[in-house]
PDB file of C-alpha atoms and ligand atoms in Angstrom:
ATOM      1  CA  UNK A1063     -24.229 -14.364 -19.230  1.00 49.00           C
ATOM      2  CA  UNK A1064     -21.858 -12.430 -21.433  1.00 53.00           C
ATOM      3  CA  UNK A1065     -23.301  -9.144 -20.276  1.00 56.00           C
ATOM      4  CA  UNK A1066     -22.722 -10.141 -16.672  1.00 56.00           C
ATOM      5  CA  UNK A1067     -19.034 -10.839 -17.337  1.00 55.00           C
ATOM      6  CA  UNK A1068     -18.664  -7.565 -19.204  1.00 54.00           C
ATOM      7  CA  UNK A1069     -20.169  -5.592 -16.353  1.00 56.00           C
ATOM      8  CA  UNK A1070     -17.746  -7.165 -13.894  1.00 55.00           C
ATOM      9  CA  UNK A1071     -14.842  -6.308 -16.160  1.00 49.00           C
ATOM     10  CA  UNK A1072     -15.976  -2.714 -16.440  1.00 48.00           C
ATOM     11  CA  UNK A1073     -16.119  -2.369 -12.683  1.00 54.00           C
ATOM     12  CA  UNK A1074     -12.405  -3.115 -12.440  1.00 49.00           C
ATOM     13  CA  UNK A1075     -11.343  -1.456 -15.683  1.00 50.00           C
ATOM     14  CA  UNK A1076     -13.156   1.837 -15.260  1.00 75.00           C
ATOM     15  CA  UNK A1077      -9.892   3.663 -15.852  1.00 88.00           C
ATOM     16  CA  UNK A1078      -8.116   3.538 -19.211  1.00 91.00           C
ATOM     17  CA  UNK A1079      -4.572   3.439 -17.828  1.00 95.00           C
ATOM     18  CA  UNK A1080      -3.433   3.305 -14.250  1.00 96.00           C
ATOM     19  CA  UNK A1081      -3.422   1.252 -11.090  1.00 96.00           C
ATOM     20  CA  UNK A1082      -6.222  -0.129  -8.963  1.00 95.00           C
ATOM     21  CA  UNK A1083      -5.396  -0.987  -5.363  1.00 96.00           C
ATOM     22  CA  UNK A1084      -8.060  -3.478  -4.365  1.00 95.00           C
ATOM     23  CA  UNK A1085      -8.818  -5.368  -1.130  1.00 95.00           C
ATOM     24  CA  UNK A1086      -7.576  -2.616   1.166  1.00 96.00           C
ATOM     25  CA  UNK A1087      -8.917  -2.941   4.731  1.00 94.00           C
ATOM     26  CA  UNK A1088     -11.627  -0.235   4.872  1.00 92.00           C
ATOM     27  CA  UNK A1089     -10.023   1.314   7.942  1.00 91.00           C
ATOM     28  CA  UNK A1090      -6.720   2.032   6.170  1.00 92.00           C
ATOM     29  CA  UNK A1091      -7.887   3.534   2.839  1.00 95.00           C
ATOM     30  CA  UNK A1092      -7.131   7.079   3.971  1.00 94.00           C
ATOM     31  CA  UNK A1093      -3.773   6.002   5.363  1.00 92.00           C
ATOM     32  CA  UNK A1094      -2.858   4.497   1.972  1.00 94.00           C
ATOM     33  CA  UNK A1095      -3.908   7.747   0.261  1.00 95.00           C
ATOM     34  CA  UNK A1096      -1.742   9.670   2.704  1.00 91.00           C
ATOM     35  CA  UNK A1097       1.444   7.557   2.528  1.00 90.00           C
ATOM     36  CA  UNK A1098       1.318   7.533  -1.274  1.00 93.00           C
ATOM     37  CA  UNK A1099       0.760  11.286  -1.323  1.00 92.00           C
ATOM     38  CA  UNK A1100      -2.334  10.853  -3.513  1.00 95.00           C
ATOM     39  CA  UNK A1101      -4.054  13.919  -2.092  1.00 91.00           C
ATOM     40  CA  UNK A1102      -1.511  16.246  -3.677  1.00 93.00           C
ATOM     41  CA  UNK A1103      -1.180  14.853  -7.214  1.00 94.00           C
ATOM     42  CA  UNK A1104      -2.872  16.021 -10.403  1.00 95.00           C
ATOM     43  CA  UNK A1105      -3.922  12.510 -11.481  1.00 93.00           C
ATOM     44  CA  UNK A1106      -7.526  11.440 -11.192  1.00 91.00           C
ATOM     45  CA  UNK A1107      -7.978   9.419  -7.983  1.00 92.00           C
ATOM     46  CA  UNK A1108     -11.144   7.462  -7.242  1.00 92.00           C
ATOM     47  CA  UNK A1109     -11.655   5.621  -4.007  1.00 92.00           C
ATOM     48  CA  UNK A1110     -14.288   3.816  -2.000  1.00 92.00           C
ATOM     49  CA  UNK A1111     -14.530   2.506   1.536  1.00 92.00           C
ATOM     50  CA  UNK A1112     -16.790  -0.089   3.142  1.00 93.00           C
ATOM     51  CA  UNK A1113     -17.552  -1.769  -0.180  1.00 91.00           C
ATOM     52  CA  UNK A1114     -18.940  -5.273  -0.091  1.00 90.00           C
ATOM     53  CA  UNK A1115     -16.360  -8.002  -0.411  1.00 89.00           C
ATOM     54  CA  UNK A1116     -17.002 -11.698  -0.434  1.00 89.00           C
ATOM     55  CA  UNK A1117     -13.469 -12.318   0.745  1.00 86.00           C
ATOM     56  CA  UNK A1118     -13.166  -9.677   3.453  1.00 87.00           C
ATOM     57  CA  UNK A1119     -16.674  -8.614   4.463  1.00 92.00           C
ATOM     58  CA  UNK A1120     -15.950  -5.008   3.583  1.00 94.00           C
ATOM     59  CA  UNK A1121     -13.043  -3.558   1.702  1.00 95.00           C
ATOM     60  CA  UNK A1122     -11.652  -0.364   0.315  1.00 95.00           C
ATOM     61  CA  UNK A1123     -10.466   0.367  -3.198  1.00 95.00           C
ATOM     62  CA  UNK A1124      -8.354   3.133  -4.761  1.00 96.00           C
ATOM     63  CA  UNK A1125      -7.994   3.784  -8.489  1.00 95.00           C
ATOM     64  CA  UNK A1126      -5.291   6.105  -9.735  1.00 96.00           C
ATOM     65  CA  UNK A1127      -5.330   7.185 -13.348  1.00 95.00           C
ATOM     66  CA  UNK A1128      -2.058   7.187 -15.297  1.00 96.00           C
ATOM     67  CA  UNK A1129       0.042   6.084 -12.355  1.00 96.00           C
ATOM     68  CA  UNK A1130       2.128   2.940 -11.904  1.00 96.00           C
ATOM     69  CA  UNK A1131       3.767   2.353  -8.562  1.00 95.00           C
ATOM     70  CA  UNK A1132       7.449   1.669  -7.916  1.00 92.00           C
ATOM     71  CA  UNK A1133       8.635  -1.129  -5.613  1.00 89.00           C
ATOM     72  CA  UNK A1134       9.229   1.276  -2.718  1.00 86.00           C
ATOM     73  CA  UNK A1135       5.658   2.554  -2.983  1.00 91.00           C
ATOM     74  CA  UNK A1136       4.284  -0.976  -3.177  1.00 94.00           C
ATOM     75  CA  UNK A1137       6.203  -1.755   0.034  1.00 91.00           C
ATOM     76  CA  UNK A1138       4.479   1.181   1.717  1.00 91.00           C
ATOM     77  CA  UNK A1139       1.099  -0.160   0.613  1.00 95.00           C
ATOM     78  CA  UNK A1140       1.992  -3.601   2.006  1.00 95.00           C
ATOM     79  CA  UNK A1141       2.863  -2.125   5.392  1.00 93.00           C
ATOM     80  CA  UNK A1142      -0.542  -0.488   5.925  1.00 91.00           C
ATOM     81  CA  UNK A1143      -2.697  -2.746   3.728  1.00 94.00           C
ATOM     82  CA  UNK A1144      -1.128  -6.227   3.689  1.00 92.00           C
ATOM     83  CA  UNK A1145      -4.274  -7.738   2.121  1.00 93.00           C
ATOM     84  CA  UNK A1146      -4.151  -5.413  -0.900  1.00 96.00           C
ATOM     85  CA  UNK A1147      -4.068  -6.546  -4.506  1.00 96.00           C
ATOM     86  CA  UNK A1148      -2.456  -4.358  -7.145  1.00 97.00           C
ATOM     87  CA  UNK A1149      -4.121  -4.304 -10.549  1.00 96.00           C
ATOM     88  CA  UNK A1150      -2.336  -2.618 -13.444  1.00 96.00           C
ATOM     89  CA  UNK A1151      -4.633  -1.376 -16.214  1.00 94.00           C
ATOM     90  CA  UNK A1152      -3.566  -0.502 -19.737  1.00 95.00           C
ATOM     91  CA  UNK A1153      -6.053   0.391 -22.479  1.00 93.00           C
ATOM     92  CA  UNK A1154      -8.947  -0.642 -20.206  1.00 90.00           C
ATOM     93  CA  UNK A1155      -7.494  -4.139 -19.828  1.00 92.00           C
ATOM     94  CA  UNK A1156      -5.981  -5.805 -16.757  1.00 93.00           C
ATOM     95  CA  UNK A1157      -2.339  -6.462 -17.635  1.00 96.00           C
ATOM     96  CA  UNK A1158      -1.133  -7.434 -14.190  1.00 96.00           C
ATOM     97  CA  UNK A1159      -2.760  -8.500 -10.950  1.00 96.00           C
ATOM     98  CA  UNK A1160      -0.659  -9.292  -7.903  1.00 95.00           C
ATOM     99  CA  UNK A1161      -0.936  -9.326  -4.129  1.00 95.00           C
ATOM    100  CA  UNK A1162       1.385  -7.066  -2.154  1.00 96.00           C
ATOM    101  CA  UNK A1163       3.937  -8.614   0.186  1.00 93.00           C
ATOM    102  CA  UNK A1164       5.394  -7.267   3.387  1.00 93.00           C
ATOM    103  CA  UNK A1165       9.121  -7.062   2.564  1.00 92.00           C
ATOM    104  CA  UNK A1166      11.959  -8.621   4.634  1.00 95.00           C
ATOM    105  CA  UNK A1167      13.633  -5.273   5.079  1.00 95.00           C
ATOM    106  CA  UNK A1168      12.271  -1.744   5.133  1.00 94.00           C
ATOM    107  CA  UNK A1169      14.446   1.196   4.209  1.00 92.00           C
ATOM    108  CA  UNK A1170      13.807   4.921   4.446  1.00 89.00           C
ATOM    109  CA  UNK A1171       9.999   4.811   4.427  1.00 88.00           C
ATOM    110  CA  UNK A1172       9.413   4.422   8.186  1.00 93.00           C
ATOM    111  CA  UNK A1173      10.747   6.511  11.098  1.00 95.00           C
ATOM    112  CA  UNK A1174      12.464   4.795  14.004  1.00 97.00           C
ATOM    113  CA  UNK A1175      10.250   4.915  17.093  1.00 96.00           C
ATOM    114  CA  UNK A1176      13.196   5.493  19.434  1.00 97.00           C
ATOM    115  CA  UNK A1177      13.682   9.260  19.932  1.00 97.00           C
ATOM    116  CA  UNK A1178      17.347   8.669  20.802  1.00 97.00           C
ATOM    117  CA  UNK A1179      18.068   6.714  17.621  1.00 98.00           C
ATOM    118  CA  UNK A1180      20.843   8.141  15.471  1.00 98.00           C
ATOM    119  CA  UNK A1181      18.471   8.182  12.460  1.00 97.00           C
ATOM    120  CA  UNK A1182      16.366  10.783  14.277  1.00 96.00           C
ATOM    121  CA  UNK A1183      19.371  13.068  14.848  1.00 97.00           C
ATOM    122  CA  UNK A1184      21.598  12.684  11.820  1.00 96.00           C
ATOM    123  CA  UNK A1185      20.961  12.455   8.102  1.00 94.00           C
ATOM    124  CA  UNK A1186      21.080   8.663   8.112  1.00 96.00           C
ATOM    125  CA  UNK A1187      18.297   6.822   6.293  1.00 95.00           C
ATOM    126  CA  UNK A1188      16.392   4.369   8.475  1.00 97.00           C
ATOM    127  CA  UNK A1189      16.820   0.662   7.959  1.00 97.00           C
ATOM    128  CA  UNK A1190      14.795  -2.117   9.556  1.00 97.00           C
ATOM    129  CA  UNK A1191      14.572  -5.876   9.622  1.00 97.00           C
ATOM    130  CA  UNK A1192      10.952  -7.071   9.528  1.00 96.00           C
ATOM    131  CA  UNK A1193      10.829  -9.531  12.432  1.00 97.00           C
ATOM    132  CA  UNK A1194       7.069 -10.107  12.427  1.00 95.00           C
ATOM    133  CA  UNK A1195       5.192  -9.727   9.160  1.00 92.00           C
ATOM    134  CA  UNK A1196       1.782 -10.478  10.607  1.00 88.00           C
ATOM    135  CA  UNK A1197       1.832  -8.142  13.592  1.00 89.00           C
ATOM    136  CA  UNK A1198       4.202  -5.866  11.709  1.00 92.00           C
ATOM    137  CA  UNK A1199       7.229  -5.383  13.916  1.00 96.00           C
ATOM    138  CA  UNK A1200      10.362  -3.733  12.578  1.00 97.00           C
ATOM    139  CA  UNK A1201      13.767  -3.905  14.287  1.00 98.00           C
ATOM    140  CA  UNK A1202      15.992  -0.919  13.745  1.00 98.00           C
ATOM    141  CA  UNK A1203      19.369  -1.726  12.209  1.00 98.00           C
ATOM    142  CA  UNK A1204      21.022   1.020  14.291  1.00 98.00           C
ATOM    143  CA  UNK A1205      19.445   0.984  17.779  1.00 98.00           C
ATOM    144  CA  UNK A1206      17.756  -2.453  17.605  1.00 98.00           C
ATOM    145  CA  UNK A1207      14.539  -1.021  19.109  1.00 97.00           C
ATOM    146  CA  UNK A1208      11.274  -2.385  17.780  1.00 97.00           C
ATOM    147  CA  UNK A1209       8.939  -0.094  15.870  1.00 96.00           C
ATOM    148  CA  UNK A1210       5.487  -1.697  15.743  1.00 94.00           C
ATOM    149  CA  UNK A1211       2.297  -1.055  13.830  1.00 88.00           C
ATOM    150  CA  UNK A1212       0.830   1.222  16.526  1.00 88.00           C
ATOM    151  CA  UNK A1213       3.754   3.610  16.686  1.00 90.00           C
ATOM    152  CA  UNK A1214       4.739   3.576  13.028  1.00 90.00           C
ATOM    153  CA  UNK A1215       5.292   6.931  11.354  1.00 90.00           C
ATOM    154  CA  UNK A1216       5.889   7.116   7.638  1.00 86.00           C
ATOM    155  CA  UNK A1217       8.476   9.374   6.078  1.00 82.00           C
ATOM    156  CA  UNK A1218       6.879  10.972   3.050  1.00 66.00           C
TER     157      UNK A1218
HETATM  158 ZN1   ZN B 161      16.551   3.168  15.638  1.00 60.46          ZN
END
């Protein structure tokens, strides 16, 4: 019994310090890696796709050693992986575990879909109101056009 619990703990705490992004939809693991720029950092990054999940059927997971994400990065994760859970590990122990939330407003991290939008022509940071958190629809503060999940481009 105790061994079983320990093994489960080890699965999650396999890194000494860092962040585990759990419950990522398998199809968006590589997108999360890309928007967080994890392919070009020196930290150790471990990831898996199509892992068994009782909750989701299959899921993806990313573990980043010695990295703790800022609010703006967590917002990016929420936009592509709204089901994700963030687990903060310190000294092999889980110190924080929280779901990500799609924010009410999105600033700077997404490009406006409208080619004529002022944000695509001048050095003005983008700003959106999230009008549909489930389908992920963002209304531009400047041109009021809707940027949706399918035509969303991230500014890295
Ligand atoms: Zn716009």
